PDB file of C-alpha atoms in Angstrom:
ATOM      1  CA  UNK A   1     -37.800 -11.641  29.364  1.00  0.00           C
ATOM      2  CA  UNK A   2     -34.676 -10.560  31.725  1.00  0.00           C
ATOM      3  CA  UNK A   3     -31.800 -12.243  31.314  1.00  0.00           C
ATOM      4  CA  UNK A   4     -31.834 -14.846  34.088  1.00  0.00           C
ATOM      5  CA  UNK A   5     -35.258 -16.129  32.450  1.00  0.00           C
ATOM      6  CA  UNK A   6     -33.313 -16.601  29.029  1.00  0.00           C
ATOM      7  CA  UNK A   7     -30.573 -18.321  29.999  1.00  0.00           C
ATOM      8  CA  UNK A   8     -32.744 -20.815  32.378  1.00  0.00           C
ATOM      9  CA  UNK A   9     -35.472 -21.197  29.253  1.00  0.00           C
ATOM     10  CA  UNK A  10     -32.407 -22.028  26.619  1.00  0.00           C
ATOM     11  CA  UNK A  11     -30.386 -24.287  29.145  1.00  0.00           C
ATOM     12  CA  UNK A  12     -33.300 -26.468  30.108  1.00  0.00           C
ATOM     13  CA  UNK A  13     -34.317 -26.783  26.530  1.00  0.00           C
ATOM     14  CA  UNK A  14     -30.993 -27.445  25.698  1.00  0.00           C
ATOM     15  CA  UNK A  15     -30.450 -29.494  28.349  1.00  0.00           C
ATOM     16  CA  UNK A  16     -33.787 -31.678  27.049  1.00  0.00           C
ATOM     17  CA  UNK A  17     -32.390 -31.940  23.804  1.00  0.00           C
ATOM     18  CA  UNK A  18     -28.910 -33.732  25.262  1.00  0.00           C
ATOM     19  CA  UNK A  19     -31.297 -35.767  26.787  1.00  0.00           C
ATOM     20  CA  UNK A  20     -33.425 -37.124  24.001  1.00  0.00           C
ATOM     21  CA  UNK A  21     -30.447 -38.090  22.290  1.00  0.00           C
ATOM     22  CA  UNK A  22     -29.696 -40.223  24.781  1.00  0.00           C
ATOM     23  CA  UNK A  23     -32.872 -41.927  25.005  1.00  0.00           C
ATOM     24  CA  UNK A  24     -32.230 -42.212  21.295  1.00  0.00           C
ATOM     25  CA  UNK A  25     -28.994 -43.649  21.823  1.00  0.00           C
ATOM     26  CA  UNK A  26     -29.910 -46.195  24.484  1.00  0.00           C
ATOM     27  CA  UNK A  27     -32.037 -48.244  22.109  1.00  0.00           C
ATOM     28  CA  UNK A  28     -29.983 -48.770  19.303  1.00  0.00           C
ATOM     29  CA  UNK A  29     -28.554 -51.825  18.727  1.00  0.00           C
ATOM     30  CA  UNK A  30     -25.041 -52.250  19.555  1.00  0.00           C
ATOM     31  CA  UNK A  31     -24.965 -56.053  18.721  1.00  0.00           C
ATOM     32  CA  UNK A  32     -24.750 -56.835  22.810  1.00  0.00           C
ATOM     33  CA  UNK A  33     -28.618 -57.650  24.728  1.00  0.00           C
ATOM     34  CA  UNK A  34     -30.009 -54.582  26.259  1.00  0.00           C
ATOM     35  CA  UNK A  35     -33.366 -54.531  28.263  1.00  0.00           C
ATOM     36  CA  UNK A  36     -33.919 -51.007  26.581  1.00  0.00           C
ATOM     37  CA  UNK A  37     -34.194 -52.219  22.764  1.00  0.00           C
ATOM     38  CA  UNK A  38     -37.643 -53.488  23.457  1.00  0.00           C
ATOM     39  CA  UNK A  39     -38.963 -50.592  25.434  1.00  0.00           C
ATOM     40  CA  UNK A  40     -40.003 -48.746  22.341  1.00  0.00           C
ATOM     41  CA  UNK A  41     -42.490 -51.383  21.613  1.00  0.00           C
ATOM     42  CA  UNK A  42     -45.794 -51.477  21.968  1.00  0.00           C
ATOM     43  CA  UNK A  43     -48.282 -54.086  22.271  1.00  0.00           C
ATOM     44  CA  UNK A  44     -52.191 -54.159  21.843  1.00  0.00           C
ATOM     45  CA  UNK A  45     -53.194 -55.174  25.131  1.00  0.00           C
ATOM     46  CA  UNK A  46     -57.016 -54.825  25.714  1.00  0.00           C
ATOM     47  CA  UNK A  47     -57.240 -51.868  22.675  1.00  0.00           C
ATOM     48  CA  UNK A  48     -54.457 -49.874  24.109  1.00  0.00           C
ATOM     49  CA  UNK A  49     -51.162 -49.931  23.178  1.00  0.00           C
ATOM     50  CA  UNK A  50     -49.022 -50.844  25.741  1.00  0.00           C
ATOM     51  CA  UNK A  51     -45.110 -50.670  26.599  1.00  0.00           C
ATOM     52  CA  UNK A  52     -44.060 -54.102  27.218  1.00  0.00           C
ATOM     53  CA  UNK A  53     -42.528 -52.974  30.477  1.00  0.00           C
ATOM     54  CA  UNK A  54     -45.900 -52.852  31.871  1.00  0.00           C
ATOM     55  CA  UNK A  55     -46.488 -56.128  30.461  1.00  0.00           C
ATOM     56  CA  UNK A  56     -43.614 -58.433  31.128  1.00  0.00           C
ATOM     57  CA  UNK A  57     -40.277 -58.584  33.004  1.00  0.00           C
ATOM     58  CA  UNK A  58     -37.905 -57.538  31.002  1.00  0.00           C
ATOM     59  CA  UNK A  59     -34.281 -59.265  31.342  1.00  0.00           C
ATOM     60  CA  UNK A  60     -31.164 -60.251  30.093  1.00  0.00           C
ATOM     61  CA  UNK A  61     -29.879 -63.692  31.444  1.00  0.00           C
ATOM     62  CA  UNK A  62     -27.134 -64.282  28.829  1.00  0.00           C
ATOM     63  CA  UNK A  63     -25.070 -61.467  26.897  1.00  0.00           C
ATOM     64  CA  UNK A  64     -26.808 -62.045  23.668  1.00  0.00           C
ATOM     65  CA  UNK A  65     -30.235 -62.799  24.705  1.00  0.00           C
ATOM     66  CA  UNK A  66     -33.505 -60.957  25.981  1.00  0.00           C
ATOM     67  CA  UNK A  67     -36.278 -62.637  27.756  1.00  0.00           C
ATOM     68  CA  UNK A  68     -39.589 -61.498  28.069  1.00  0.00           C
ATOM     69  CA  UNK A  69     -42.244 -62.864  30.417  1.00  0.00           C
ATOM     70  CA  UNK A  70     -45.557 -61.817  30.448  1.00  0.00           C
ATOM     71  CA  UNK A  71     -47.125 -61.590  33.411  1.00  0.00           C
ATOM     72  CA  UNK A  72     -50.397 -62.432  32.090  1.00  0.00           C
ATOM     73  CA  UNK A  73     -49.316 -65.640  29.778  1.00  0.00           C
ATOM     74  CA  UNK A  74     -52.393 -64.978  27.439  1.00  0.00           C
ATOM     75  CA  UNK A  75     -50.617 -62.100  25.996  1.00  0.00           C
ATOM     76  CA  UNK A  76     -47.497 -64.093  24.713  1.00  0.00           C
ATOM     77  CA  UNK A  77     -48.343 -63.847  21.121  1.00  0.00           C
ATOM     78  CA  UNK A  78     -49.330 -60.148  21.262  1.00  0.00           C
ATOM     79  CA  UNK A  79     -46.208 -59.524  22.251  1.00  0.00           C
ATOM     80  CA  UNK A  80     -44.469 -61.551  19.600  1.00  0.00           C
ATOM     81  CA  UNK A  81     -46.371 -60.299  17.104  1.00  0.00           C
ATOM     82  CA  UNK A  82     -45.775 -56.611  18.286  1.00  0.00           C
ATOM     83  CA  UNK A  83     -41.690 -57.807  18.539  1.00  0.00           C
ATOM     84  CA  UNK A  84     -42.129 -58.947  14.553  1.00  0.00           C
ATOM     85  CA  UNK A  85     -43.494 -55.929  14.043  1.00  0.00           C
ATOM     86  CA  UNK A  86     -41.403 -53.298  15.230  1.00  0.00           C
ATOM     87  CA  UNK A  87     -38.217 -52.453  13.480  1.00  0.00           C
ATOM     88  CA  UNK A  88     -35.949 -53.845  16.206  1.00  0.00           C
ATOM     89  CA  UNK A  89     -34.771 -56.850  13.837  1.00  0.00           C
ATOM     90  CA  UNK A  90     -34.779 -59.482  16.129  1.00  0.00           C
ATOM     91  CA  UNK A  91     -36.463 -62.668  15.457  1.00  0.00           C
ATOM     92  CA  UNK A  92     -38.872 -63.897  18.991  1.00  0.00           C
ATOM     93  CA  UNK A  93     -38.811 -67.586  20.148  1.00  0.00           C
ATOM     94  CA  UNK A  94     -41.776 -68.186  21.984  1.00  0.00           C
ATOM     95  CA  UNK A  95     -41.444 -71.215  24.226  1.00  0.00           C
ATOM     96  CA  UNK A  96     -45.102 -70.937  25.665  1.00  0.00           C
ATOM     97  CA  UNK A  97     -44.079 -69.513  28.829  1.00  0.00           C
ATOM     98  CA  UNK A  98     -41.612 -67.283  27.513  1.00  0.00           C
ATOM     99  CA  UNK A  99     -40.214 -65.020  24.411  1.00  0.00           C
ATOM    100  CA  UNK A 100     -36.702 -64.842  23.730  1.00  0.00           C
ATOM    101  CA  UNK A 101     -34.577 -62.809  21.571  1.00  0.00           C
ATOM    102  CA  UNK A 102     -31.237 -63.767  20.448  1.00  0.00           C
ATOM    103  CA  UNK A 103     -28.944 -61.142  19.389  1.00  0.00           C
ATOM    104  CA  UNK A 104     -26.299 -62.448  16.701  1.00  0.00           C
ATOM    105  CA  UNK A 105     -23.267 -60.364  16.612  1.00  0.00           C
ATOM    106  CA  UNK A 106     -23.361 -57.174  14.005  1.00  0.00           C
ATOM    107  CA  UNK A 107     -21.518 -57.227  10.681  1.00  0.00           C
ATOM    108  CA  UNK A 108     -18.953 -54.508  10.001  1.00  0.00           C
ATOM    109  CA  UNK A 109     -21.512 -53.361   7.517  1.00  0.00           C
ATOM    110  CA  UNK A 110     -24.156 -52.905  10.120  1.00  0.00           C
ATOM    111  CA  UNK A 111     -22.293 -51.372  12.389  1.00  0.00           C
ATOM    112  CA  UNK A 112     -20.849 -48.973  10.161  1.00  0.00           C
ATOM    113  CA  UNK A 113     -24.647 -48.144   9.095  1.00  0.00           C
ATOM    114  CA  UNK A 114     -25.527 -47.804  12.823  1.00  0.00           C
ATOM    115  CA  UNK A 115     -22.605 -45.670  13.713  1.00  0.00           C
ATOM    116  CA  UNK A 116     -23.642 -43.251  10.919  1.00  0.00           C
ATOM    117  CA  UNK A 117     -27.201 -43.285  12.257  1.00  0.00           C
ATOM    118  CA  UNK A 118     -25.634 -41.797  15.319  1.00  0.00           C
ATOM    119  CA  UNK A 119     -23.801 -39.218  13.804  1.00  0.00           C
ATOM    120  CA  UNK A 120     -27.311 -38.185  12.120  1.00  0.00           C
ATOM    121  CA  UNK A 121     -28.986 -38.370  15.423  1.00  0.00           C
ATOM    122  CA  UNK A 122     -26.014 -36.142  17.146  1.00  0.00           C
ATOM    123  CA  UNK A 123     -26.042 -33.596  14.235  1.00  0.00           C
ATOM    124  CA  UNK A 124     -30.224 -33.680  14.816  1.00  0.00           C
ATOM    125  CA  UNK A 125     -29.233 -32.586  18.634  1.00  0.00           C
ATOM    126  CA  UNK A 126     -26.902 -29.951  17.739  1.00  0.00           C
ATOM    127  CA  UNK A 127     -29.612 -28.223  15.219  1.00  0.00           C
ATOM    128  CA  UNK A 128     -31.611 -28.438  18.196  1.00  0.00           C
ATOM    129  CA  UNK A 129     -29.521 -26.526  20.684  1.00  0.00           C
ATOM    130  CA  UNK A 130     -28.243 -24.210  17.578  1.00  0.00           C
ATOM    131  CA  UNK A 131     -31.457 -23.233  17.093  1.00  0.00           C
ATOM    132  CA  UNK A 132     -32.237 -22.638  21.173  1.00  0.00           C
ATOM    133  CA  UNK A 133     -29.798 -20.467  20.489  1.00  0.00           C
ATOM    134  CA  UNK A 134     -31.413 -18.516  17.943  1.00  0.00           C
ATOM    135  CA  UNK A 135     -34.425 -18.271  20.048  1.00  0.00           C
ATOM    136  CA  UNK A 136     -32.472 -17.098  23.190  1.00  0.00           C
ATOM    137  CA  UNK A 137     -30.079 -14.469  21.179  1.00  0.00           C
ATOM    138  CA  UNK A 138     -33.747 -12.854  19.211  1.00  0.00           C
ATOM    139  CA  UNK A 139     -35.539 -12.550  22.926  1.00  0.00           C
ATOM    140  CA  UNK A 140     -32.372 -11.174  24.185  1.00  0.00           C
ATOM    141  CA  UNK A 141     -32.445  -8.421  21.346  1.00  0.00           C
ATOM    142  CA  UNK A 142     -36.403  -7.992  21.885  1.00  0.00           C
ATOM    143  CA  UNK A 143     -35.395  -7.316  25.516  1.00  0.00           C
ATOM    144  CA  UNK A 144     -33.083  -5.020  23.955  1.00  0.00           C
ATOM    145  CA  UNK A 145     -35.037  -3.415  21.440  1.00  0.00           C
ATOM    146  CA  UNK A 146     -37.251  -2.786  23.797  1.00  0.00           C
ATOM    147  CA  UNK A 147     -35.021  -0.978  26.554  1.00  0.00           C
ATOM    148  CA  UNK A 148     -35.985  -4.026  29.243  1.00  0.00           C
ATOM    149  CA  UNK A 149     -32.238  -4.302  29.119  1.00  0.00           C
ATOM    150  CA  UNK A 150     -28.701  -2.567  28.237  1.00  0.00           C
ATOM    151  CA  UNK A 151     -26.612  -2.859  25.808  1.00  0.00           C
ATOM    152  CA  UNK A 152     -23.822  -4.587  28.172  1.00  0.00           C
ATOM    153  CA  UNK A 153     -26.686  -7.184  30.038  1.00  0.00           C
ATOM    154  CA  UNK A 154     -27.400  -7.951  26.350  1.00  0.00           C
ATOM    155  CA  UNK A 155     -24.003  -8.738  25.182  1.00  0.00           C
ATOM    156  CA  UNK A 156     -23.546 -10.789  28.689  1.00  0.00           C
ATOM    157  CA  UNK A 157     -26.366 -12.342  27.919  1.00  0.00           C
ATOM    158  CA  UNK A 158     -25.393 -13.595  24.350  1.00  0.00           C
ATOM    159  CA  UNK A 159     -22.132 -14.787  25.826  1.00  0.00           C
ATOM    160  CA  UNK A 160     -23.816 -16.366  28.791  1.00  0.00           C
ATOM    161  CA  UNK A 161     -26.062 -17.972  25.241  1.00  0.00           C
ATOM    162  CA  UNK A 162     -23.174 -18.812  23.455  1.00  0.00           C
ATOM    163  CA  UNK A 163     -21.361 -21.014  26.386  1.00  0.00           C
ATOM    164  CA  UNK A 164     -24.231 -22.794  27.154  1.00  0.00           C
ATOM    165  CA  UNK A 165     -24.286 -23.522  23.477  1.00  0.00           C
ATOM    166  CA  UNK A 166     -20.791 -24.585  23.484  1.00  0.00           C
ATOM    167  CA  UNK A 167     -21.150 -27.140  27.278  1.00  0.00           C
ATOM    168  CA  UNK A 168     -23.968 -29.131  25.281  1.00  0.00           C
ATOM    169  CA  UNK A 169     -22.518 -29.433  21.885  1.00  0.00           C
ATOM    170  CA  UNK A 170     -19.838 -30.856  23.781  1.00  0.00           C
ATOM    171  CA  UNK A 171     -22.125 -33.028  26.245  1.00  0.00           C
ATOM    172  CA  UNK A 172     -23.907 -33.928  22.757  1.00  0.00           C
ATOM    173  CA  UNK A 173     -20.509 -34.816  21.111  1.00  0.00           C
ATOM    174  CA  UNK A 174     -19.383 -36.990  23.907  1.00  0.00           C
ATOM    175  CA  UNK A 175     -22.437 -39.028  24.590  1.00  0.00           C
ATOM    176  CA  UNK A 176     -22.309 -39.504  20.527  1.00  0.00           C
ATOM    177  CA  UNK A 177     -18.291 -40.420  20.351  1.00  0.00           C
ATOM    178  CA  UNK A 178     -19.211 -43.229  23.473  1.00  0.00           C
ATOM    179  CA  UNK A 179     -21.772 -44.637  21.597  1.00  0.00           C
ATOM    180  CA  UNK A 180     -20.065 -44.692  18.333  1.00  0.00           C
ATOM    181  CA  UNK A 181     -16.969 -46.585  19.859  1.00  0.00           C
ATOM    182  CA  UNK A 182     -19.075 -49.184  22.080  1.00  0.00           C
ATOM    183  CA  UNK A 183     -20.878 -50.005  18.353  1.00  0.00           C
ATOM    184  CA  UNK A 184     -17.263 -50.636  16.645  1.00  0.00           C
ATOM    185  CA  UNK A 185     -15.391 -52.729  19.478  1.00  0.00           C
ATOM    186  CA  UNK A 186     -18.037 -55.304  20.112  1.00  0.00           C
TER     187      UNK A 186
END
């Protein structure tokens, strides 16, 4: 690989790792209604599981309460049943022609649990880019090793490595930090 390719290969990787953290991030409960704490569940909808986007509208009318309605209204339970289910915590009320979640307000306790569930999933990312890094520094000394480069492209190229590394710990760090102080102020 020349060094252009490595850099492009670690940065999007990197750059994909960022990003599932913050699709992580988005659905955790932060004790305030959010479309995106459903979207991880599924429901069985004609032996397929199913996103309940592609089942229901999806909306928050009040700032501790979801509503879900189906568009097909024979599906209501399913989708209560899939809500129960899941590990989202959240109790639905099922009206007949709609679901509703009410979000109660977290505890200290809980929020300190969730905030250190974020840490977790921020150290997760950085292991992830740390170890992009690996990858990118051993093709860099293959390319090396193998004379496809010299010895001062390969020590750019490590540098080049190491500042990527560096922009999305930080990106990682700061997405983390956000999400730990919107959990503790609510």
């Amino acid at each position: 690989m020349d060094p252009d390719e490595i850099l492009f290969d670690a940065e999007e990787r990197m750059d994909k790792a960022a990003q599932v953290l913050q699709d992580q991030l988005v659905g955790l409960r932060t004790g305030r209604a959010n479309a995106s704490l459903v979207d991880s569940i599924r429901v069985e909808y004609y032996g397929s599981p199913t996103p309940i986007k592609q089942l229901a509208t999806v909306s928050v009318p009040e700032p501790q309460q979801i509503m879900i309605k189906p568009f097909d209204q024979s599906i209501l339970s399913e989708i209560g049943k899939a809500i129960q289910a899941s590990d989202v915590g959240l109790a639905p009320n099922n009206d007949g022609r709609v679901i509703r979640l009410n979000v109660p307000p977290l505890s200290t306790e809980r929020r300190k649990q969730i905030v250190a569930r974020v840490k977790e999933m921020a150290e997760d990312a950085r292991v992830a880019i740390r170890n992009i890094r690996r990858d990118a520094n051993k093709h860099a000394d293959t390319a090396l090793k193998d004379k496809l480069m010299s010895e001062d492209i390969h020590e750019s190229t490590k540098e080049s490595v190491q500042e990527l590394t560096k922009k999305y710990e930080g990106k990682v760090n700061t997405v983390a930090e956000a999400k730990e102080k919107e959990v503790m102020e609510q």
